[in-house]
XYZ file of C-alpha atoms in Angstrom:
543
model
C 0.000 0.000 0.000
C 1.379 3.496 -1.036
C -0.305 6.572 0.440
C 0.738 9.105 -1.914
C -0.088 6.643 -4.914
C -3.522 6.410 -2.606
C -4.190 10.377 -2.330
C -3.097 10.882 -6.144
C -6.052 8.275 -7.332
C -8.267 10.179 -4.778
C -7.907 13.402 -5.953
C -7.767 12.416 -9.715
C -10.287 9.744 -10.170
C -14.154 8.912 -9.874
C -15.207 6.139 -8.051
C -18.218 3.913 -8.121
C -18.136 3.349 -4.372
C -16.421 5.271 -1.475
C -16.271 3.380 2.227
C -15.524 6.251 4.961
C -14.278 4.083 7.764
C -10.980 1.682 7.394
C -12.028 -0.783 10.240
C -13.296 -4.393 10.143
C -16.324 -3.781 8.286
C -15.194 -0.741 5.999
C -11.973 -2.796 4.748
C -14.153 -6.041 4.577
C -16.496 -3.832 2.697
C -13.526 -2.205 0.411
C -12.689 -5.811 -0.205
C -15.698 -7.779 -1.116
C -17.171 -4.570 -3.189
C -13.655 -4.628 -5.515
C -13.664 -8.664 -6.194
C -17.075 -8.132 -6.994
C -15.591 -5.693 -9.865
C -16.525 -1.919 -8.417
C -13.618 0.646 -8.237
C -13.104 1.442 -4.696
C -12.001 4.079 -2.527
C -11.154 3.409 0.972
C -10.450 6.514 3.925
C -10.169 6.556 7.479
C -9.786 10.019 9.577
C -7.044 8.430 11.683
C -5.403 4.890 11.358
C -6.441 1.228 10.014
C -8.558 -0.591 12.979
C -7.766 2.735 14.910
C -10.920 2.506 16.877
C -13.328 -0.112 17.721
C -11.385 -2.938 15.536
C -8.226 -2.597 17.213
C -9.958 -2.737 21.069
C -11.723 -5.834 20.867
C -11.189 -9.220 23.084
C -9.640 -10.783 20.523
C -11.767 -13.825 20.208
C -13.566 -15.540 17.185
C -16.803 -16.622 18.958
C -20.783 -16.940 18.409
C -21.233 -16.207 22.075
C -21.511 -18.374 24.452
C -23.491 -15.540 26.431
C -25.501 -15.111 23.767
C -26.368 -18.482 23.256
C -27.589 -18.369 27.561
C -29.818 -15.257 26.436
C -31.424 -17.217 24.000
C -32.472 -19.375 25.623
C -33.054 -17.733 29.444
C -35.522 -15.217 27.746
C -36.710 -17.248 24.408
C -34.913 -14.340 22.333
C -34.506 -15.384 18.802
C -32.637 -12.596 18.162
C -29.499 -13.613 20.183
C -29.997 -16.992 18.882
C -29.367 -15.733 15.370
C -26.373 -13.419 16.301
C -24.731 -17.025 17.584
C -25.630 -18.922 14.632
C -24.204 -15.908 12.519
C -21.407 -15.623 14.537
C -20.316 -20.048 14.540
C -20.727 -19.944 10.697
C -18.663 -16.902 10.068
C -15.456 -18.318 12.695
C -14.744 -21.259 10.032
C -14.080 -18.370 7.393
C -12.312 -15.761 9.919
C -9.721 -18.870 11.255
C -9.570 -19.862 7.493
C -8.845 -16.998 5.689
C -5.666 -15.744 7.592
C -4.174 -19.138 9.426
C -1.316 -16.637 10.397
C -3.179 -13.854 12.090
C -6.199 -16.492 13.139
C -5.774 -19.584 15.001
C -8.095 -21.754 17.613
C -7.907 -21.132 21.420
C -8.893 -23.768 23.950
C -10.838 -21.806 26.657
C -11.558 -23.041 30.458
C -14.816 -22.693 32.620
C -13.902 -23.540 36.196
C -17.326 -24.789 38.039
C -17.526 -25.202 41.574
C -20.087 -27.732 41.525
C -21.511 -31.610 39.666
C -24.467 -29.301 39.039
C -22.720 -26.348 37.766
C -20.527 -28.690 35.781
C -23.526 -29.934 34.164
C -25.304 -26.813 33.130
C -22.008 -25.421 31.526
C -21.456 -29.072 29.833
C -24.907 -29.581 27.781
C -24.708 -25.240 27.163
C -21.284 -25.593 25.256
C -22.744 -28.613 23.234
C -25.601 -26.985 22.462
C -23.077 -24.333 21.166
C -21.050 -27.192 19.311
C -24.300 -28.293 17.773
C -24.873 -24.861 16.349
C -20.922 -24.221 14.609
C -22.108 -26.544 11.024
C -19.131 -27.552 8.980
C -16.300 -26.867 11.803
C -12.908 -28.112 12.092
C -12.650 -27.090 15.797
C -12.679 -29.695 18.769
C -15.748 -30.575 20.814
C -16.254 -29.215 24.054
C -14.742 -31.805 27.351
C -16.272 -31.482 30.850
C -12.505 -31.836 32.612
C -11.853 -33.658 36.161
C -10.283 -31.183 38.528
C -6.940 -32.914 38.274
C -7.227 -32.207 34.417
C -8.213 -28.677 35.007
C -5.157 -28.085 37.384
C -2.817 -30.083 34.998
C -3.774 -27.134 32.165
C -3.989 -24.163 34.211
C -2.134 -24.865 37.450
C -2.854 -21.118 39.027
C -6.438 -22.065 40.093
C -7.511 -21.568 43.354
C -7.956 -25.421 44.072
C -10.205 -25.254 47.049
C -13.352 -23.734 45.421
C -13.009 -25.965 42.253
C -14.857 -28.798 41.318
C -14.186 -29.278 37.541
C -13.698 -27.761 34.459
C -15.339 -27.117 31.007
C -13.142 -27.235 28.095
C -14.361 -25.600 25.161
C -12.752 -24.062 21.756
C -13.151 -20.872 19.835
C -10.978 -18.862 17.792
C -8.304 -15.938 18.409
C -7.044 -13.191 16.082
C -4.598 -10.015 16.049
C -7.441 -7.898 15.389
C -5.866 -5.309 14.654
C -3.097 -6.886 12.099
C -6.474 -8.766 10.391
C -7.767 -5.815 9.679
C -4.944 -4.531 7.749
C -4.845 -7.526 5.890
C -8.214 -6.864 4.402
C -6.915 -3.518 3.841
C -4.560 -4.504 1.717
C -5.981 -7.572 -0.012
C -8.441 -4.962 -1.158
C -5.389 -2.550 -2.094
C -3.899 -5.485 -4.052
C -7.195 -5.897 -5.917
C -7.553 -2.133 -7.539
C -8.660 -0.175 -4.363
C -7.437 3.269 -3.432
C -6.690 3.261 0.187
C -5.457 6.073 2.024
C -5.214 6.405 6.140
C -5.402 10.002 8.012
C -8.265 11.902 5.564
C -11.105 12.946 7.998
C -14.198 13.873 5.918
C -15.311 17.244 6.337
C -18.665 17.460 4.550
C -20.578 16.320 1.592
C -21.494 17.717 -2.094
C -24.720 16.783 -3.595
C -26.149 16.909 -6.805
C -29.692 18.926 -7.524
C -31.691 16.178 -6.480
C -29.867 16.267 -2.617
C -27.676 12.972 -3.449
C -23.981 12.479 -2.495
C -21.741 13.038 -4.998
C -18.535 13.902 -3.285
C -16.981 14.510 0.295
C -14.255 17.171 1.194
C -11.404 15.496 2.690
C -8.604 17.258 4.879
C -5.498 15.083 5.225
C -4.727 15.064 8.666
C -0.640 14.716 8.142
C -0.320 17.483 5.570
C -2.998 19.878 6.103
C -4.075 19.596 2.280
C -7.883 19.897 1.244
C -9.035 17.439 -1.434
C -12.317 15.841 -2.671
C -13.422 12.458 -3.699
C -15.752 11.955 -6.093
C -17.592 8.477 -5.851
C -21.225 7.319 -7.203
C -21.933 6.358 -3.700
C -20.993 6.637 -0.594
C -20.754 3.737 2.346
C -20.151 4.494 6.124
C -18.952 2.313 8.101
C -17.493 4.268 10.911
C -18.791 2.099 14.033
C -19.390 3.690 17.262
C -19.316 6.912 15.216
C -21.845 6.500 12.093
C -24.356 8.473 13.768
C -22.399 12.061 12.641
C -21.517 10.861 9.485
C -25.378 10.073 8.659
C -25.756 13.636 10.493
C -23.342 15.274 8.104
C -24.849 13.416 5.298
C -28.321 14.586 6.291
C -29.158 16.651 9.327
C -32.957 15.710 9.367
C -31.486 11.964 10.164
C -32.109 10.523 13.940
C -29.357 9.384 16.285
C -29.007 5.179 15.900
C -26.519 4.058 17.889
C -25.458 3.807 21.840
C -22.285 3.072 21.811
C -21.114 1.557 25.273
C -17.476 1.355 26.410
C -15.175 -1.994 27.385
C -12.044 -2.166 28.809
C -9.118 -5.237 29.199
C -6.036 -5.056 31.078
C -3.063 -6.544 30.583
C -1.123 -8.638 33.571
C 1.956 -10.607 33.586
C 1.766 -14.343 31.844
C 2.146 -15.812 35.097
C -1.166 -14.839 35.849
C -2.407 -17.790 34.228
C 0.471 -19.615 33.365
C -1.248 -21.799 30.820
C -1.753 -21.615 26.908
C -5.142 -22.104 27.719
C -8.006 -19.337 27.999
C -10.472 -18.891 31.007
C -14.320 -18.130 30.521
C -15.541 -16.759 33.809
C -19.192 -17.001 33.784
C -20.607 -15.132 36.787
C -19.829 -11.755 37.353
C -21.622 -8.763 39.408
C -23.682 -7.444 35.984
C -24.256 -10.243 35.068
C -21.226 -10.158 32.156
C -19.026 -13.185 30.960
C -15.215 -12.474 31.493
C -12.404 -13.955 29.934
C -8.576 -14.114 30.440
C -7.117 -14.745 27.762
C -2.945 -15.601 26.647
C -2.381 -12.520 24.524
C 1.075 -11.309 23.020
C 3.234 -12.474 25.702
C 0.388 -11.290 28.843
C -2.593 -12.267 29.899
C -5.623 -10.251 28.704
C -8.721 -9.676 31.083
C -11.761 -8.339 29.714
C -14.256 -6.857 29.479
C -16.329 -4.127 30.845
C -19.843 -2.750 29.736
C -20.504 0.818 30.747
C -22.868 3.661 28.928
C -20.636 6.082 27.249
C -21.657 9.713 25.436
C -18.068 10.906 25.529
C -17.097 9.884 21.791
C -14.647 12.464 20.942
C -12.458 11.139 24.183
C -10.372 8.163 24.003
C -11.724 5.692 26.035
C -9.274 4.369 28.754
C -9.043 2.739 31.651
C -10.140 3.728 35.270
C -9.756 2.489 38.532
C -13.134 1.161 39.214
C -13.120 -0.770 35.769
C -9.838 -2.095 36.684
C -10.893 -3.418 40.393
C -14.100 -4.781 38.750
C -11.787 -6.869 36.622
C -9.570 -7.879 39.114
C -12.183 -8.930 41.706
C -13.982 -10.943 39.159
C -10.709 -12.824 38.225
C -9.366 -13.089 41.799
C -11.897 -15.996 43.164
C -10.568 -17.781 40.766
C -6.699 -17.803 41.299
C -5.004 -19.069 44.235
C -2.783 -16.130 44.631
C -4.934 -13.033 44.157
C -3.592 -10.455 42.083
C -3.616 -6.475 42.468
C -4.287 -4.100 40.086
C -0.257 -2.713 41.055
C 0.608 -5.436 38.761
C -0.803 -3.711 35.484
C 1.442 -3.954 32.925
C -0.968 -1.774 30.563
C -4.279 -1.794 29.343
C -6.465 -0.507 26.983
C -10.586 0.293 26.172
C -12.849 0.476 23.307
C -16.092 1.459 22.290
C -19.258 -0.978 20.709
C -20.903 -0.135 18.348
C -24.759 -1.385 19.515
C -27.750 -0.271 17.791
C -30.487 0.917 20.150
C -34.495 0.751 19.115
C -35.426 0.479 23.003
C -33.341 3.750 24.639
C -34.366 2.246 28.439
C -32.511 -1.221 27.632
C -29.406 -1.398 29.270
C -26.031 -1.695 26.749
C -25.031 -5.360 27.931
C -28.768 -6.534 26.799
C -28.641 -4.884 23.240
C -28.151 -7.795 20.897
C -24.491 -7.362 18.595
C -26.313 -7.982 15.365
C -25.916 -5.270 12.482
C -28.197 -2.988 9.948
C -27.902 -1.887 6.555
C -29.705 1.572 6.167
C -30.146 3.486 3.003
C -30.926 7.220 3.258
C -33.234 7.825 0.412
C -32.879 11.517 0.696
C -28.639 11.209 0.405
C -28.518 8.089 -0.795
C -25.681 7.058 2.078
C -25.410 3.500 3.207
C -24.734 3.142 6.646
C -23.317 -0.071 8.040
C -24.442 0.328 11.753
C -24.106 -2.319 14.926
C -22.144 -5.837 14.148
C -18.839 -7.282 15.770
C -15.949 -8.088 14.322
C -16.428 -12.386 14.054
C -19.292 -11.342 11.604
C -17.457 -8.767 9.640
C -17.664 -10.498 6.625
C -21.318 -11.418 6.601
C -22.198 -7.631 7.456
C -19.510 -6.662 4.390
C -21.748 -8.870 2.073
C -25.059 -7.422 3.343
C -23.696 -4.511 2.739
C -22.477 -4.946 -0.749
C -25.153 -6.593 -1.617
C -27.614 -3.396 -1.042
C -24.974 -1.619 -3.564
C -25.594 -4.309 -5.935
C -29.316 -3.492 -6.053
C -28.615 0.295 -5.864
C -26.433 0.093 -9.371
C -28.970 -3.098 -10.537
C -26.248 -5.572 -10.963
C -25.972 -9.043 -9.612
C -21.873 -9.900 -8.514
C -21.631 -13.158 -6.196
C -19.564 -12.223 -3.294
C -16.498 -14.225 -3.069
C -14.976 -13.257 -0.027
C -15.760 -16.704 1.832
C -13.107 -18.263 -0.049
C -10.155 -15.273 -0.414
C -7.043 -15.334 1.107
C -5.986 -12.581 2.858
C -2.492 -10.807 2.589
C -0.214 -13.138 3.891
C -2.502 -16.298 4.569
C -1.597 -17.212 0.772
C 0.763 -20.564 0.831
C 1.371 -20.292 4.477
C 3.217 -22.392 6.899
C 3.963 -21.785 10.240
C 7.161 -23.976 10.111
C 8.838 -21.649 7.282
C 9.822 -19.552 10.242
C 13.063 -22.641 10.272
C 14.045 -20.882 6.675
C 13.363 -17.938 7.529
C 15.882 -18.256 10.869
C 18.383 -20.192 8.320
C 18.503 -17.507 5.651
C 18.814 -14.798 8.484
C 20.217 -15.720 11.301
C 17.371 -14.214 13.194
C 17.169 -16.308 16.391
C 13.537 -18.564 17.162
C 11.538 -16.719 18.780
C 11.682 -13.533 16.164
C 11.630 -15.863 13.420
C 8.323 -17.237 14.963
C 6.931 -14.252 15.565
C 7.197 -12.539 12.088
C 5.864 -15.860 10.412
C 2.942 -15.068 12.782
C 2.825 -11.558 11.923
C 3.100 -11.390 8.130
C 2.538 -14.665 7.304
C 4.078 -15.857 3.850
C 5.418 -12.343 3.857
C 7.934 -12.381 6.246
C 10.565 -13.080 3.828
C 10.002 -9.039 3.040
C 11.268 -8.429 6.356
C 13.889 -11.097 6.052
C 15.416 -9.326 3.062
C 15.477 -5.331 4.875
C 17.578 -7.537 7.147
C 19.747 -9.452 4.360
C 20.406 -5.687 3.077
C 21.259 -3.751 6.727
C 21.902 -5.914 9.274
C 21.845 -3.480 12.122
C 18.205 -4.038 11.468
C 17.925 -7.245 13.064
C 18.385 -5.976 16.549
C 15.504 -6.132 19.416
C 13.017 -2.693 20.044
C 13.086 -4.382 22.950
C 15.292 -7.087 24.847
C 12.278 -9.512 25.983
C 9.725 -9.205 23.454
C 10.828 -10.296 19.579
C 10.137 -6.924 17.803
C 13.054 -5.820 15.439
C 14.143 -2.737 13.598
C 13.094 -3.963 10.495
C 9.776 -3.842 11.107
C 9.406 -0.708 11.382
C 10.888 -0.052 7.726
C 8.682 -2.523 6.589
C 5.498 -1.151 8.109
C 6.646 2.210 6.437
C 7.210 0.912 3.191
C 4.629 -2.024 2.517
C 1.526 -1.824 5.523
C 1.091 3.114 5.668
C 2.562 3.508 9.143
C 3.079 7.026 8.856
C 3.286 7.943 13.293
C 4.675 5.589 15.717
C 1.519 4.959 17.311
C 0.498 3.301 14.121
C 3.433 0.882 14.297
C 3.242 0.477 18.049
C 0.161 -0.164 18.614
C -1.084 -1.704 15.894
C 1.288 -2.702 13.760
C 3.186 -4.474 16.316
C 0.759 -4.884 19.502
C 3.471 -3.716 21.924
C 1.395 -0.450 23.039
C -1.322 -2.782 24.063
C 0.966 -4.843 26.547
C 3.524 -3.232 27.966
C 3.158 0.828 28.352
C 6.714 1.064 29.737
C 8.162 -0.691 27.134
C 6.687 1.084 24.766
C 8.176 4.444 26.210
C 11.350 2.941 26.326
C 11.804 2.137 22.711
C 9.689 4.704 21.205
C 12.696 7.143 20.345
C 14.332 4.739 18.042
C 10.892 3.327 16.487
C 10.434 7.584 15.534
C 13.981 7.544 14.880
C 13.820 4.571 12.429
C 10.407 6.334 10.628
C 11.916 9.593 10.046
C 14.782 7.862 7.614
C 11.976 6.573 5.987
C 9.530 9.466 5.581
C 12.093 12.125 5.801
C 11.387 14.190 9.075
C 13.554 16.773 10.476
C 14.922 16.604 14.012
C 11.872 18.878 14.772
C 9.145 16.891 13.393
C 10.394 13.808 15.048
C 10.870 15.404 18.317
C 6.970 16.634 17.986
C 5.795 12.644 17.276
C 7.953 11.600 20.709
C 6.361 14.010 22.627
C 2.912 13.418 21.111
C 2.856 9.713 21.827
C 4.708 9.696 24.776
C 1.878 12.141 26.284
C -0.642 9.702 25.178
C 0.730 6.630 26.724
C 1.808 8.716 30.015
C -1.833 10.020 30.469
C -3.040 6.323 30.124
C -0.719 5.178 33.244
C -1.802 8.842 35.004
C -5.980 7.372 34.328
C -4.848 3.922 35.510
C -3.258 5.095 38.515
């Protein structure tokens, strides 16, 4: 992907659909609408997965709370989001095997009975996931439950309820759909926030004013029509599109925090199934910590970055504690981070946790914008199709959507044990060999050869975690980093894990970006102290 290539296309050409909003569902969009032969333009105001798609808990799931809904209050509507949700993990695990893989998740139960009522829920849930390669659901014997995850507080546990789902770098995804799309004929361009609209003498969008955020510039796109597909934040898009419109969403914040791996000390996931509202919590193995997550609270404040808080963080903690035989404290936060959902709202006196995750496609006759509203990221692709396939009966044409079967960026040919080659041809040692294989799949090589041709570049950001200089030229060069944020947190996940860490290295990460993109001592001075504000008012919220 090449951003001024991008922005030249953008200012120069027309385009029969443009998708404001570069998360899951506007690059799964950007995707499915270009194999289905449409010319494409993609924007985001800041980053890829920037918002909502970078923040979420990681997991590849139907719902397993869902599923208890459904069945607790007869709601059919939860009952479909699960069914929706088991169908679409085959094709989310299958269509990136390096950024998606299956995760074996634990339910401790305290009782036979409890053991029991988890037991015939998860195969009710195996029933519903048709045409999947994962494992059945176990109900474990305590010894079997300590033998996987040996940190359990042994005294209040009876048993144990194995079950499987799937994991992803959401994040990393994400950009993969980005640029499979970019590889198929899109225009893709990060950092343009739309301003406003232009319409045509019958009120319908024909082109948006765009101010690129890194240069100041104005420009317009010109597109037949327009798709938004901006989350938690469609509401003042429609707005801007068409002020009569009224307010759709209530977006409601979550929150994970990130503790050391010997929290759990297992490879193995925990579903914790009571909590105080009422929730589902997991921790989860994630990026060298263990993930804990998440929160539901109301939240108007959309123009803040949501972070973490004290009270979210001792909810999280005191749900996980019962659980562990050595209790942890919140002192032992290695970072942390929180998101928004994007939940569609007919009922305003329902609370957020009871609003079902299941998506809309809305056409606004008067504008003619197509808002993609609601969803979650294991259905991205189904809501990109249902989306699509309104703008197939908008321009009266009939494409079949062929995303089910297309291999992301990276998934193409790929085999977790060419990391060996990879470490042969290099010299890079295991566990960065393993790690890029992971990362960029049957790309790596890429990264191999920046470190063939300068082999300073094969050094450590960091001594414990296996990020290396060479990432960071390839993010610049191949994947639009263009601020160290965008490498750091989502390029690599490092901002996500370790806040110190992240400090610590981020003077050679904007170091190693301004040989690329050619700032002066003063401009990368300015992106230090930007960043390093951020992550320091994230500790100052947590603390």
């Amino acid at each position: 992907m090449n951003r001024i290539a991008s922005l030249d296309r953008l200012k120069n050409e027309e385009f029969d659909i443009c998708i404001i909003g570069a998360g899951a569902s506007g690059a799964g969009c950007a995707l499915d609408a270009v194999l289905r032969g449409y010319k494409v333009a993609l924007i985001d105001r800041k980053d890829f997965a920037s918002e909502t798609s970078s923040r979420s808990t990681k997991l590849i799931h139907g719902g397993v709370r869902y599923l208890e809904q459904a069945f607790k209050k007869l709601d059919f509507a939860q009952l479909k989001q699960v069914r929706h949700g088991l169908e679409e993990r085959h094709t989310v695990l299958k269509n990136a095997p390096h950024l998606a893989r299956p995760l074996a998740l634990m339910t401790p139960v305290s009782s036979w009975f409890e053991g029991l009522y988890f037991k015939i829920g998860l195969q009710m849930y195996d029933a519903f996931a048709i045409n999947d390669t994962l494992p059945k659901s176990k109900w474990l014997s305590k010894s079997e439950v300590l033998a996987k995850m040996p940190t359990l507080n042994k005294t209040k546990l009876h048993s144990g309820v194995l079950y499987y789902d799937g994991q992803l770098d959401d994040a990393r995804y994400c950009l993969a759909l980005a640029q499979s799309a970019s590889e198929s004929g899109a225009a893709i361009a990060n950092y343009l926030n739309v301003d406003g609209f232009e319409k045509d003498k019958n009120g319908k969008l024909t082109s948006a004013g765009l101010t690129d955020v890194i240069t100041g510039e104005n420009l317009h796109v010109r597109a037949k029509l327009f798709i938004n597909c901006t989350g938690p934040f469609s509401d003042a898009v429609r707005l801007l599109a068409n002020t009569t419109l009224s307010e759709r969403l209530r977006p409601s914040k979550g929150v994970h925090i990130m503790l050391p791996p010997e929290t759990l000390n297992s490879e193995y996931a925990m579903l914790i199934p009571k909590t105080s509202d009422g929730r589902v919590v997991f921790a989860i193995p994630f990026e060298g910590a263990t993930m804990v997550g998440t929160t539901d609270t109301e939240n108007d404040e959309l123009n803040a970055e949501p972070t973490l808080n004290q009270q979210e963080m001792q909810y999280l903690a005191d749900t996980l504690n019962p659980y562990l035989a050595k209790q942890i404290n919140i002192s032992d936060l290695k970072s942390g981070f929180g998101g928004l959902r994007p939940l569609l709202a007919a009922d305003p006196s329902k609370s957020t946790k009871s609003l079902v995750r299941d998506h809309e496609v809305e056409v606004d006759a008067a504008s003619g914008l197509v808002s993609l509203l609601g969803g979650k990221w294991t259905t991205y692709r189904l809501m990109a199709k249902d989306t699509i396939d309104q703008a197939d009966e908008i321009f009266a044409r009939q494409n079949a959507c062929t995303t089910d079967n297309h291999i992301l960026a990276g998934g193409e040919n790929y085999s977790f044990d060419s990391w060996k080659t990879l470490s042969d041809k290099t010299g890079l040692l295991e566990d960065i060999s393993q790690h890029l294989v992971k990362k960029y799949g049957s790309r790596a090589s890429l990264i191999g050869d920046i470190v063939l041709a300068e082999p300073a570049l094969k050094e450590r950001l960091v001594a414990q975690y296996p990020y290396i200089k060479a990432e960071v030229i390839h993010t610049v060069r191949h994947e639009m980093a263009v601020t160290p944020r965008d490498f750091l947190a989502r390029r690599i996940r490092l901002e996500i894990t370790d806040w110190n860490e992240t400090l610590n290295c981020l003077p050679e990460v904007a170091a190693l970006m301004a040989r690329e993109l050619g700032w002066n001592e003063e401009e990368k001075r300015k992106q230090i102290d930007a960043y390093a504000a951020e992550i320091r008012k994230f500790i100052s919220d947590a603390r």
